[in-house]
Short mmCIF file of C-alpha atoms in Angstrom, two decimals:
data_model
loop_
_atom_site.label_atom_id
_atom_site.label_comp_id
_atom_site.label_asym_id
_atom_site.label_seq_id
_atom_site.Cartn_x
_atom_site.Cartn_y
_atom_site.Cartn_z
CA MET A 1 -20.92 -47.95 -5.54
CA GLY A 2 -23.24 -45.09 -7.26
CA LEU A 3 -20.24 -44.38 -9.82
CA ALA A 4 -20.38 -48.25 -10.68
CA MET A 5 -24.15 -48.45 -10.91
CA SER A 6 -24.05 -45.24 -13.28
CA LEU A 7 -21.81 -47.44 -15.45
CA ASN A 8 -23.70 -50.76 -15.15
CA LEU A 9 -20.77 -52.21 -13.37
CA ASP A 10 -21.76 -54.67 -10.71
CA ILE A 11 -18.36 -55.66 -9.58
CA ASP A 12 -19.52 -58.18 -6.95
CA SER A 13 -20.90 -60.15 -9.99
CA LEU A 14 -18.03 -60.16 -12.38
CA PRO A 15 -15.41 -63.10 -12.60
CA PRO A 16 -12.12 -62.47 -10.79
CA GLU A 17 -10.12 -62.04 -14.19
CA GLN A 18 -12.38 -59.04 -14.83
CA VAL A 19 -12.57 -57.18 -11.44
CA GLU A 20 -9.17 -55.32 -11.85
CA ALA A 21 -9.97 -54.47 -15.33
CA ALA A 22 -13.36 -52.90 -13.87
CA ILE A 23 -11.59 -51.30 -11.08
CA THR A 24 -9.18 -49.53 -13.44
CA ARG A 25 -12.23 -48.33 -15.51
CA LEU A 26 -13.88 -46.88 -12.46
CA GLU A 27 -10.70 -45.02 -11.35
CA ALA A 28 -10.32 -43.38 -14.94
CA VAL A 29 -13.92 -42.12 -15.05
CA LYS A 30 -13.38 -41.11 -11.26
CA ALA A 31 -10.48 -39.16 -12.38
CA GLN A 32 -12.13 -37.69 -15.35
CA ARG A 33 -15.33 -36.30 -13.60
CA ALA A 34 -12.73 -34.81 -11.18
CA ALA A 35 -10.74 -33.03 -13.80
CA GLU A 36 -13.72 -31.69 -15.21
CA ASN A 37 -15.13 -30.15 -12.19
CA LYS A 38 -12.25 -29.10 -10.52
CA LEU A 39 -14.19 -26.04 -9.20
CA ALA A 40 -15.96 -28.51 -6.66
CA HIS A 41 -12.70 -29.63 -5.17
CA TYR A 42 -11.29 -26.02 -4.96
CA ARG A 43 -10.66 -25.20 -1.02
CA PRO A 44 -9.08 -21.82 -0.45
CA TYR A 45 -5.67 -21.21 1.65
CA PRO A 46 -6.56 -18.87 4.23
CA LYS A 47 -5.08 -15.61 2.31
CA GLN A 48 -7.35 -17.17 -0.71
CA ALA A 49 -10.06 -17.03 1.57
CA ALA A 50 -9.76 -13.62 3.04
CA PHE A 51 -9.64 -12.02 -0.64
CA HIS A 52 -12.49 -14.09 -1.48
CA GLU A 53 -14.49 -12.69 1.62
CA ALA A 54 -13.23 -9.05 1.09
CA GLY A 55 -15.32 -9.16 -2.10
CA ALA A 56 -18.51 -9.07 -0.14
CA LYS A 57 -17.84 -5.45 1.17
CA HIS A 58 -15.39 -4.13 -1.08
CA ARG A 59 -15.96 -3.29 -4.82
CA GLU A 60 -12.09 -2.97 -5.83
CA ARG A 61 -9.80 -5.57 -4.19
CA LEU A 62 -5.77 -6.23 -4.53
CA PHE A 63 -4.34 -9.76 -3.95
CA MET A 64 -0.65 -8.87 -3.96
CA CYS A 65 1.29 -12.24 -3.45
CA ALA A 66 4.42 -13.91 -3.82
CA ASN A 67 5.16 -15.92 -7.23
CA ARG A 68 3.78 -19.35 -7.47
CA PHE A 69 1.45 -18.51 -4.45
CA GLY A 70 -1.59 -19.59 -6.08
CA LYS A 71 -2.99 -16.19 -7.00
CA THR A 72 -4.37 -17.15 -10.37
CA THR A 73 -5.99 -20.17 -8.92
CA GLY A 74 -7.71 -18.02 -6.72
CA GLY A 75 -8.78 -15.28 -9.22
CA ALA A 76 -9.97 -18.02 -11.59
CA ALA A 77 -12.07 -19.84 -9.12
CA GLU A 78 -13.99 -16.80 -8.09
CA LEU A 79 -14.46 -15.95 -11.31
CA ALA A 80 -16.00 -19.66 -12.20
CA PHE A 81 -18.29 -19.25 -9.09
CA HIS A 82 -19.88 -16.14 -10.61
CA LEU A 83 -20.26 -17.14 -13.92
CA THR A 84 -21.83 -20.22 -12.77
CA GLY A 85 -23.67 -19.15 -9.86
CA ASP A 86 -23.01 -22.27 -8.15
CA TYR A 87 -21.28 -21.09 -4.82
CA PRO A 88 -20.39 -23.41 -2.15
CA GLU A 89 -21.30 -23.66 1.47
CA TRP A 90 -18.33 -21.90 2.74
CA TRP A 91 -18.50 -18.88 0.54
CA ASN A 92 -18.66 -15.65 2.31
CA GLY A 93 -17.51 -13.49 -0.49
CA LYS A 94 -19.87 -11.41 -3.23
CA ARG A 95 -22.42 -13.17 -4.67
CA PHE A 96 -24.57 -12.80 -7.88
CA ASP A 97 -27.90 -14.11 -8.20
CA LYS A 98 -28.28 -13.69 -11.96
CA PRO A 99 -25.83 -14.29 -14.78
CA VAL A 100 -22.84 -11.99 -15.14
CA ARG A 101 -21.23 -10.55 -17.99
CA ALA A 102 -17.44 -10.83 -17.25
CA TRP A 103 -13.82 -10.05 -18.55
CA ALA A 104 -10.66 -11.75 -17.75
CA ALA A 105 -7.44 -10.19 -18.82
CA GLY A 106 -3.74 -10.89 -19.12
CA VAL A 107 -0.75 -8.69 -20.25
CA THR A 108 -0.60 -9.81 -23.86
CA GLY A 109 -2.94 -12.25 -25.90
CA GLU A 110 -0.47 -15.12 -25.79
CA THR A 111 0.04 -14.73 -21.90
CA THR A 112 -3.55 -14.52 -21.30
CA ARG A 113 -4.26 -17.77 -23.41
CA ASP A 114 -1.26 -19.55 -21.79
CA VAL A 115 -2.32 -18.71 -17.99
CA LEU A 116 -5.87 -17.47 -17.68
CA GLN A 117 -7.35 -19.47 -20.70
CA GLU A 118 -5.50 -22.68 -19.68
CA LYS A 119 -6.56 -22.10 -15.86
CA LEU A 120 -10.27 -21.26 -16.58
CA ILE A 121 -10.75 -23.76 -19.37
CA GLY A 122 -8.13 -26.10 -20.20
CA PRO A 123 -4.87 -26.58 -22.36
CA PRO A 124 -5.02 -24.31 -25.26
CA PHE A 125 -3.71 -26.43 -27.89
CA ARG A 126 -5.73 -29.70 -26.60
CA GLU A 127 -9.53 -28.75 -27.44
CA SER A 128 -10.41 -32.26 -26.46
CA GLU A 129 -9.31 -31.20 -22.71
CA TRP A 130 -11.29 -27.92 -22.84
CA GLY A 131 -13.51 -28.23 -19.44
CA THR A 132 -10.63 -29.14 -17.34
CA GLY A 133 -10.00 -25.68 -16.27
CA MET A 134 -11.84 -24.11 -13.26
CA ILE A 135 -15.12 -23.76 -15.30
CA PRO A 136 -16.75 -26.95 -15.06
CA LYS A 137 -17.22 -28.69 -18.66
CA ALA A 138 -20.73 -29.20 -17.91
CA ALA A 139 -21.29 -25.49 -17.52
CA ILE A 140 -19.54 -24.55 -20.90
CA ALA A 141 -22.38 -23.82 -23.21
CA GLY A 142 -20.33 -22.22 -26.39
CA VAL A 143 -16.90 -21.49 -27.22
CA ALA A 144 -15.79 -18.53 -29.74
CA THR A 145 -12.28 -18.62 -30.83
CA SER A 146 -9.97 -15.70 -31.49
CA ARG A 147 -9.13 -14.90 -35.31
CA GLY A 148 -5.77 -13.54 -34.59
CA ILE A 149 -3.76 -15.86 -31.96
CA PRO A 150 -3.80 -19.57 -32.68
CA ALA A 151 -5.77 -21.89 -30.04
CA ALA A 152 -6.96 -18.62 -28.23
CA ILE A 153 -10.60 -18.23 -27.21
CA ASP A 154 -12.08 -15.02 -27.58
CA THR A 155 -15.62 -15.58 -25.71
CA VAL A 156 -17.30 -18.31 -23.60
CA ASN A 157 -21.03 -19.11 -22.72
CA VAL A 158 -21.21 -20.53 -19.38
CA ARG A 159 -24.55 -21.91 -18.12
CA HIS A 160 -25.65 -20.47 -14.77
CA ILE A 161 -27.66 -22.16 -12.13
CA SER A 162 -30.56 -19.55 -12.65
CA GLY A 163 -31.06 -21.26 -16.22
CA GLY A 164 -29.49 -18.19 -18.14
CA LEU A 165 -26.11 -17.88 -19.55
CA SER A 166 -23.10 -15.74 -18.18
CA SER A 167 -20.64 -14.43 -20.61
CA LEU A 168 -16.91 -14.35 -20.40
CA GLN A 169 -14.41 -12.75 -22.56
CA PHE A 170 -10.85 -12.93 -22.40
CA LYS A 171 -8.86 -9.66 -22.89
CA SER A 172 -5.10 -8.30 -23.41
CA TYR A 173 -3.51 -4.83 -21.91
CA GLU A 174 -1.50 -4.73 -25.28
CA ARG A 175 -4.51 -4.07 -27.37
CA GLY A 176 -4.70 -0.53 -25.58
CA ARG A 177 -7.13 1.57 -23.81
CA GLU A 178 -9.62 1.74 -26.47
CA LYS A 179 -10.47 -1.85 -26.59
CA TRP A 180 -11.68 -1.66 -23.23
CA GLN A 181 -14.31 0.79 -23.89
CA GLY A 182 -18.08 0.34 -24.22
CA ALA A 183 -19.18 -2.95 -22.50
CA ALA A 184 -21.24 -2.92 -19.18
CA LEU A 185 -19.86 -5.52 -17.00
CA GLU A 186 -20.49 -7.41 -13.71
CA VAL A 187 -16.85 -8.74 -13.36
CA VAL A 188 -13.50 -7.60 -14.48
CA TYR A 189 -10.54 -9.79 -13.50
CA PHE A 190 -6.89 -8.30 -13.92
CA ASP A 191 -4.53 -11.39 -13.66
CA GLU A 192 -1.17 -9.13 -14.01
CA GLU A 193 -0.79 -5.78 -13.06
CA PRO A 194 -2.39 -3.47 -15.82
CA ASP A 195 -1.41 0.28 -16.25
CA GLU A 196 -3.42 2.93 -14.90
CA GLY A 197 -5.43 3.99 -18.02
CA ILE A 198 -6.57 0.27 -18.41
CA TYR A 199 -7.45 -0.35 -14.81
CA SER A 200 -9.42 2.58 -14.78
CA GLU A 201 -11.42 1.94 -18.08
CA GLY A 202 -12.18 -1.72 -16.27
CA LEU A 203 -13.43 -0.40 -13.35
CA THR A 204 -15.60 2.20 -15.46
CA ARG A 205 -17.23 -1.15 -17.38
CA THR A 206 -18.92 -1.98 -13.68
CA ASN A 207 -19.97 1.55 -12.73
CA GLU A 208 -23.23 0.63 -14.31
CA THR A 209 -23.87 -2.27 -12.82
CA GLY A 210 -22.39 -1.97 -9.42
CA GLY A 211 -20.23 -4.65 -10.26
CA ILE A 212 -16.49 -5.67 -8.91
CA VAL A 213 -12.97 -5.50 -10.13
CA TYR A 214 -10.10 -7.40 -8.81
CA LEU A 215 -6.26 -7.93 -9.67
CA CYS A 216 -3.89 -10.76 -8.58
CA PHE A 217 -0.36 -10.19 -9.35
CA THR A 218 2.85 -9.86 -7.78
CA PRO A 219 4.17 -6.37 -7.49
CA LEU A 220 7.44 -6.30 -9.82
CA LEU A 221 6.78 -3.07 -10.85
CA GLY A 222 7.20 -1.31 -7.58
CA VAL A 223 4.71 1.11 -5.95
CA SER A 224 3.03 1.94 -9.37
CA ALA A 225 0.10 4.05 -9.71
CA VAL A 226 -2.18 1.18 -9.76
CA VAL A 227 -0.70 -0.36 -6.41
CA GLN A 228 -0.47 3.05 -4.94
CA ARG A 229 -4.33 3.55 -5.49
CA PHE A 230 -4.60 0.61 -2.60
CA LEU A 231 -1.70 1.57 -0.25
CA SER A 232 -3.11 4.93 -0.03
CA SER A 233 -6.68 4.09 0.41
CA SER A 234 -7.83 5.22 3.65
CA SER A 235 -11.18 3.11 3.94
CA ALA A 236 -12.50 6.28 5.49
CA VAL A 237 -12.21 8.01 1.99
CA HIS A 238 -12.43 4.68 -0.13
CA PRO A 239 -14.36 2.03 1.60
CA ASP A 240 -14.58 0.03 -1.67
CA ARG A 241 -11.02 -0.59 -1.80
CA ALA A 242 -9.22 -3.44 -0.05
CA VAL A 243 -5.57 -5.16 -0.29
CA VAL A 244 -4.87 -8.68 1.04
CA CYS A 245 -1.19 -9.37 0.96
CA ALA A 246 0.21 -13.26 1.04
CA THR A 247 3.90 -14.54 1.18
CA ILE A 248 5.41 -17.72 0.46
CA ASP A 249 5.23 -18.81 3.68
CA ASP A 250 1.33 -18.63 3.19
CA ALA A 251 1.22 -21.34 1.00
CA PRO A 252 1.19 -24.88 2.56
CA HIS A 253 2.34 -26.43 -0.58
CA PHE A 254 5.65 -25.62 -0.23
CA SER A 255 8.38 -27.22 2.11
CA GLU A 256 10.84 -25.37 3.93
CA ALA A 257 13.47 -26.76 1.43
CA ASP A 258 11.10 -25.66 -1.45
CA LYS A 259 10.98 -22.04 0.07
CA ALA A 260 14.98 -22.01 0.69
CA ARG A 261 15.23 -23.03 -3.04
CA ILE A 262 13.05 -20.68 -4.65
CA ALA A 263 14.22 -17.67 -2.77
CA ALA A 264 17.87 -18.60 -3.69
CA SER A 265 16.80 -18.32 -7.38
CA TYR A 266 15.66 -14.44 -7.31
CA ALA A 267 17.98 -11.74 -8.05
CA PRO A 268 18.21 -9.57 -4.53
CA HIS A 269 16.17 -6.59 -5.99
CA GLU A 270 13.21 -8.74 -6.92
CA LEU A 271 13.69 -11.29 -3.62
CA GLU A 272 11.16 -9.43 -1.49
CA ALA A 273 8.47 -8.76 -3.99
CA ARG A 274 8.71 -12.45 -5.18
CA THR A 275 8.65 -14.13 -2.01
CA LYS A 276 6.66 -11.67 0.21
CA GLY A 277 4.44 -9.81 -2.38
CA VAL A 278 5.61 -6.60 -1.54
CA PRO A 279 6.27 -3.78 -3.94
CA VAL A 280 9.81 -2.29 -4.11
CA LEU A 281 9.33 0.57 -1.65
CA GLY A 282 13.28 1.53 -2.07
CA SER A 283 14.69 4.36 0.01
CA GLY A 284 10.77 4.89 1.28
CA ARG A 285 10.75 1.91 3.41
CA ILE A 286 11.09 2.96 7.03
CA PHE A 287 12.10 -0.41 8.43
CA PRO A 288 14.51 -1.80 6.21
CA VAL A 289 14.97 -4.87 8.22
CA LYS A 290 14.61 -8.46 6.89
CA GLU A 291 11.44 -9.78 8.54
CA GLU A 292 13.48 -13.27 9.20
CA THR A 293 15.66 -11.64 11.60
CA LEU A 294 12.68 -10.14 13.70
CA ALA A 295 10.19 -13.38 13.24
CA ILE A 296 10.17 -16.00 16.23
CA GLU A 297 8.11 -18.87 16.81
CA HIS A 298 5.63 -18.56 19.96
CA ARG A 299 7.09 -19.32 23.66
CA GLU A 300 6.20 -18.37 27.09
CA PHE A 301 7.91 -15.82 28.74
CA PRO A 302 8.92 -15.66 32.42
CA ARG A 303 6.22 -14.20 34.62
CA HIS A 304 8.48 -11.48 36.24
CA TRP A 305 8.76 -9.88 32.57
CA PRO A 306 6.97 -6.83 32.70
CA ARG A 307 4.38 -6.27 29.98
CA ILE A 308 2.72 -3.15 28.29
CA GLY A 309 0.15 -2.71 25.82
CA GLY A 310 -0.29 -0.06 23.29
CA MET A 311 -3.45 1.00 21.42
CA ASP A 312 -4.34 3.21 18.27
CA PHE A 313 -7.68 4.50 18.14
CA GLY A 314 -9.77 4.37 14.89
CA TRP A 315 -13.11 3.51 13.76
CA ASP A 316 -13.42 4.06 9.79
CA HIS A 317 -9.63 2.74 9.91
CA PRO A 318 -9.06 -0.32 12.17
CA PHE A 319 -8.67 0.15 16.06
CA ALA A 320 -5.53 -1.70 16.69
CA ALA A 321 -3.83 -3.02 19.85
CA VAL A 322 -0.65 -4.92 20.66
CA GLU A 323 0.88 -6.47 23.75
CA LEU A 324 4.89 -6.16 24.31
CA VAL A 325 6.69 -8.28 26.71
CA TRP A 326 10.06 -6.82 27.77
CA ASP A 327 13.19 -8.21 28.92
CA ARG A 328 14.73 -5.95 31.02
CA ASP A 329 18.19 -8.02 31.37
CA THR A 330 18.93 -7.93 27.59
CA ASP A 331 16.28 -4.69 26.81
CA THR A 332 14.58 -7.02 24.32
CA VAL A 333 10.95 -6.39 23.09
CA TYR A 334 8.73 -8.92 22.00
CA VAL A 335 5.51 -8.28 20.36
CA SER A 336 3.33 -11.08 21.64
CA ARG A 337 -0.21 -10.42 20.69
CA THR A 338 -2.16 -7.92 18.21
CA TYR A 339 -5.82 -7.19 17.80
CA CYS A 340 -7.45 -5.01 14.94
CA LEU A 341 -10.90 -4.34 14.25
CA ARG A 342 -12.75 -1.42 12.27
CA GLU A 343 -16.13 0.21 13.15
CA ALA A 344 -16.78 -1.17 16.76
CA THR A 345 -17.03 0.81 20.08
CA ALA A 346 -14.86 0.59 23.15
CA ILE A 347 -17.27 -1.81 24.73
CA ILE A 348 -16.32 -4.37 22.22
CA HIS A 349 -12.64 -3.37 21.87
CA ALA A 350 -12.45 -3.77 25.68
CA ALA A 351 -14.04 -7.09 25.94
CA ALA A 352 -11.60 -8.36 23.47
CA LEU A 353 -8.49 -6.73 25.30
CA LYS A 354 -9.27 -7.69 28.91
CA PRO A 355 -8.44 -11.35 28.68
CA TRP A 356 -4.85 -10.41 28.12
CA GLY A 357 -4.35 -9.54 31.61
CA ASN A 358 -4.24 -6.59 33.59
CA LEU A 359 -1.88 -4.52 31.56
CA PRO A 360 -1.18 -0.81 31.53
CA TRP A 361 -2.29 0.50 28.06
CA ALA A 362 -0.27 3.44 26.21
CA TRP A 363 -2.35 5.46 24.02
CA PRO A 364 -2.03 8.47 21.60
CA ARG A 365 -2.75 12.27 22.08
CA ASP A 366 -6.13 12.13 20.18
CA GLY A 367 -7.32 9.92 22.94
CA ARG A 368 -7.96 13.06 25.08
CA ARG A 369 -10.42 14.16 22.43
CA GLU A 370 -14.25 13.79 22.68
CA THR A 371 -16.18 11.84 19.93
CA LEU A 372 -19.72 11.54 18.87
CA GLU A 373 -19.76 7.69 19.69
CA GLY A 374 -18.76 8.52 23.43
CA ALA A 375 -21.67 11.19 23.94
CA GLY A 376 -18.88 14.02 24.51
CA VAL A 377 -16.37 11.67 26.54
CA ALA A 378 -12.71 11.51 25.81
CA LEU A 379 -11.50 8.41 24.03
CA ALA A 380 -9.01 7.46 26.80
CA LYS A 381 -11.63 7.75 29.58
CA GLN A 382 -14.27 5.52 27.72
CA TYR A 383 -11.79 2.82 27.74
CA THR A 384 -10.94 3.42 31.28
CA ALA A 385 -14.68 3.25 32.08
CA GLN A 386 -14.71 -0.29 30.46
CA GLY A 387 -12.06 -1.46 33.06
CA LEU A 388 -8.47 -0.71 30.76
CA ASP A 389 -5.87 0.26 32.89
CA MET A 390 -4.92 3.72 30.64
CA LEU A 391 -1.79 5.03 31.39
CA TYR A 392 -2.18 8.72 33.09
CA THR A 393 -1.02 10.40 30.05
CA HIS A 394 -0.86 9.86 26.36
CA ALA A 395 2.34 8.33 24.83
CA GLN A 396 5.48 10.62 25.15
CA PHE A 397 9.07 10.29 26.00
CA GLU A 398 10.54 10.88 29.25
CA ASP A 399 11.28 14.63 28.27
CA GLY A 400 7.45 15.00 27.32
CA SER A 401 8.13 14.87 23.41
CA VAL A 402 6.09 12.78 21.38
CA SER A 403 8.17 12.88 18.22
CA VAL A 404 7.13 10.20 15.43
CA GLU A 405 10.62 9.86 13.95
CA ALA A 406 12.16 9.47 17.37
CA GLY A 407 9.57 6.59 18.16
CA ILE A 408 10.62 5.27 14.61
CA GLN A 409 14.22 5.23 15.33
CA ASP A 410 14.05 3.63 18.86
CA MET A 411 12.15 0.74 17.00
CA LEU A 412 14.72 0.68 13.89
CA ILE A 413 17.76 0.59 16.38
CA ARG A 414 16.02 -2.22 18.49
CA MET A 415 15.31 -4.20 15.14
CA GLU A 416 19.04 -3.91 13.89
CA SER A 417 20.47 -4.76 17.14
CA GLY A 418 18.55 -8.04 17.39
CA ARG A 419 16.43 -6.54 20.44
CA PHE A 420 13.09 -6.56 19.07
CA LYS A 421 10.95 -9.70 18.18
CA VAL A 422 7.68 -10.67 16.74
CA PHE A 423 5.82 -13.91 16.94
CA LYS A 424 5.81 -15.10 13.55
CA HIS A 425 2.10 -16.23 13.45
CA LEU A 426 0.92 -12.20 14.02
CA THR A 427 0.23 -12.06 10.18
CA ASP A 428 -1.58 -8.88 10.51
CA TRP A 429 1.61 -7.24 11.96
CA PHE A 430 3.88 -8.16 9.43
CA ASP A 431 1.67 -7.32 6.59
CA GLU A 432 1.62 -3.86 8.02
CA TYR A 433 5.55 -4.03 8.69
CA ARG A 434 6.08 -4.85 5.08
CA LEU A 435 4.36 -1.91 3.37
CA TYR A 436 5.24 0.98 6.00
CA HIS A 437 6.82 3.39 4.15
CA ARG A 438 7.47 7.39 3.51
CA LYS A 439 5.67 9.58 0.69
CA ASP A 440 7.49 12.68 -0.17
CA GLY A 441 9.76 12.16 2.87
CA ARG A 442 6.92 12.06 5.33
CA VAL A 443 5.26 8.74 7.22
CA HIS A 444 2.56 7.59 4.91
CA LYS A 445 -0.21 7.45 7.72
CA GLU A 446 -2.34 4.86 6.22
CA GLY A 447 -2.64 1.34 6.92
CA ASP A 448 -0.17 1.50 9.87
CA ASP A 449 -2.23 1.04 12.86
CA LEU A 450 -0.29 -1.94 14.23
CA MET A 451 2.83 0.00 13.68
CA SER A 452 1.56 3.22 15.49
CA ALA A 453 0.36 0.93 18.38
CA THR A 454 3.62 -0.77 18.80
CA ARG A 455 5.21 2.48 18.85
CA TYR A 456 3.06 4.04 21.62
CA ALA A 457 4.02 1.10 23.70
CA VAL A 458 7.64 1.28 22.91
CA MET A 459 7.67 5.33 23.96
CA MET A 460 6.16 4.00 27.10
CA LEU A 461 8.18 0.97 27.68
CA ARG A 462 9.33 2.29 31.08
CA HIS A 463 5.57 1.93 32.67
CA ALA A 464 5.48 -1.60 31.83
CA ARG A 465 4.85 -3.94 34.68
CA THR A 466 4.55 -7.45 35.90
CA ASP A 467 1.47 -9.13 36.99
CA ILE A 468 3.48 -11.16 39.73
CA PRO A 469 1.77 -9.42 43.35
CA PRO A 470 4.64 -8.03 45.45
CA LYS A 471 5.65 -9.86 48.22
CA PRO A 472 3.88 -9.53 51.44
CA ARG A 473 5.89 -7.33 54.29
CA SER A 474 6.86 -9.57 57.39
CA THR A 475 5.03 -9.26 60.38
CA ARG A 476 7.55 -10.87 62.48
CA TRP A 477 9.10 -8.88 65.41
CA ASP A 478 12.25 -7.18 64.18
CA ARG A 479 14.44 -6.46 67.12
CA THR A 480 16.40 -4.57 65.27
CA SER A 481 13.52 -2.30 64.21
CA TRP A 482 12.87 -2.04 67.99
CA MET A 483 16.15 -1.14 69.08
CA SER A 484 16.01 1.82 66.65
CA MET A 485 12.71 3.23 68.10
#
């Protein structure tokens, strides 16, 4: 009714032969208005939302995604929010309260035009449709085209809700590092993977302003210098950096048939990068086992199957915990629950883990050391004091050894023989699993918190127990026992 009134259409008073034409006109206007304000209708998938939210705490972010997940849509939507300042109620990411200066970049001038420009502004060669991208048409205050590339835009001025103007300039990597120097910016958005020099220059542009830099790409170049920057960035040393991974399974717009068809179209050596967003780790990958062979749907387990918990202590890097359920008959281990949280005390963690039941907890050697947060009390004792049943000693094999490699091999053998399963909804576990790798022959000890917690629990599996209470002993008179006295 509101739209009809704005168009001076009183449908109820129209003759019957004109009603259909009026409704058609209303629908066309409605569709045009929606097309010219796509940003208002943007609703992120959970992984897109997690990526946006990470911007509130981390200056540098990497969105490492499967092909066709929606990484450019998410990246463009975030940029449009910053340019306009018109953040939705659900927004939990970084906010700017004044106009921003931003660059958005792709590999070449043509790909920047055909991908980024179209996503942000509209079809490059149809100027009449500029304003149908993520930046609302009403917010576009002016456009300056590029001289060298047909239909390419160089700069866009965007109306900010504060009353000022934000500016967006399109860039490309092919023009070299020198073209990335000089400006001070609040936002730099890389839509495909740049080389290390270009990335460094983009980051430098935000040093003066305390702005943000984010990248959205499929890691087809493997563990490049840029990818390594994020994978090797312990938050204890680099709290500014965060990485969010998204697989084809995280994209609800694909049916199972779509996923199978898309996966079948990729070469084997690119399959994981294109469908899982996993950089090619080659011989450095610790568990070269397809996750499809591990992942199972949630199920209930018999009560007599024993369980055990494993935990890895952390503060700057996350504290992590897992629950394992053990089918003794087949010697199969199931990862059934996970927990991950950084910068919280034993009180918080224990409160989250107590509802899992009275599990015995395996823990690492560093649980014997004292911490400032615990006022000189060993970590394991802090958790015991909070009511968790910590095992009497740190995680070790029956012979007392604590070999990391032996623990990894135990897990790998189980995986390869079909005796290690994980609930498929435990995405945080699989995120670590995909990127768990070696560097210079050694296990890369960052981003491995859930993997370590799992390994500790597997090492102490012999201490798993059931929560079924033991049967009470009979109190009936036993003649045989009496006769043997």
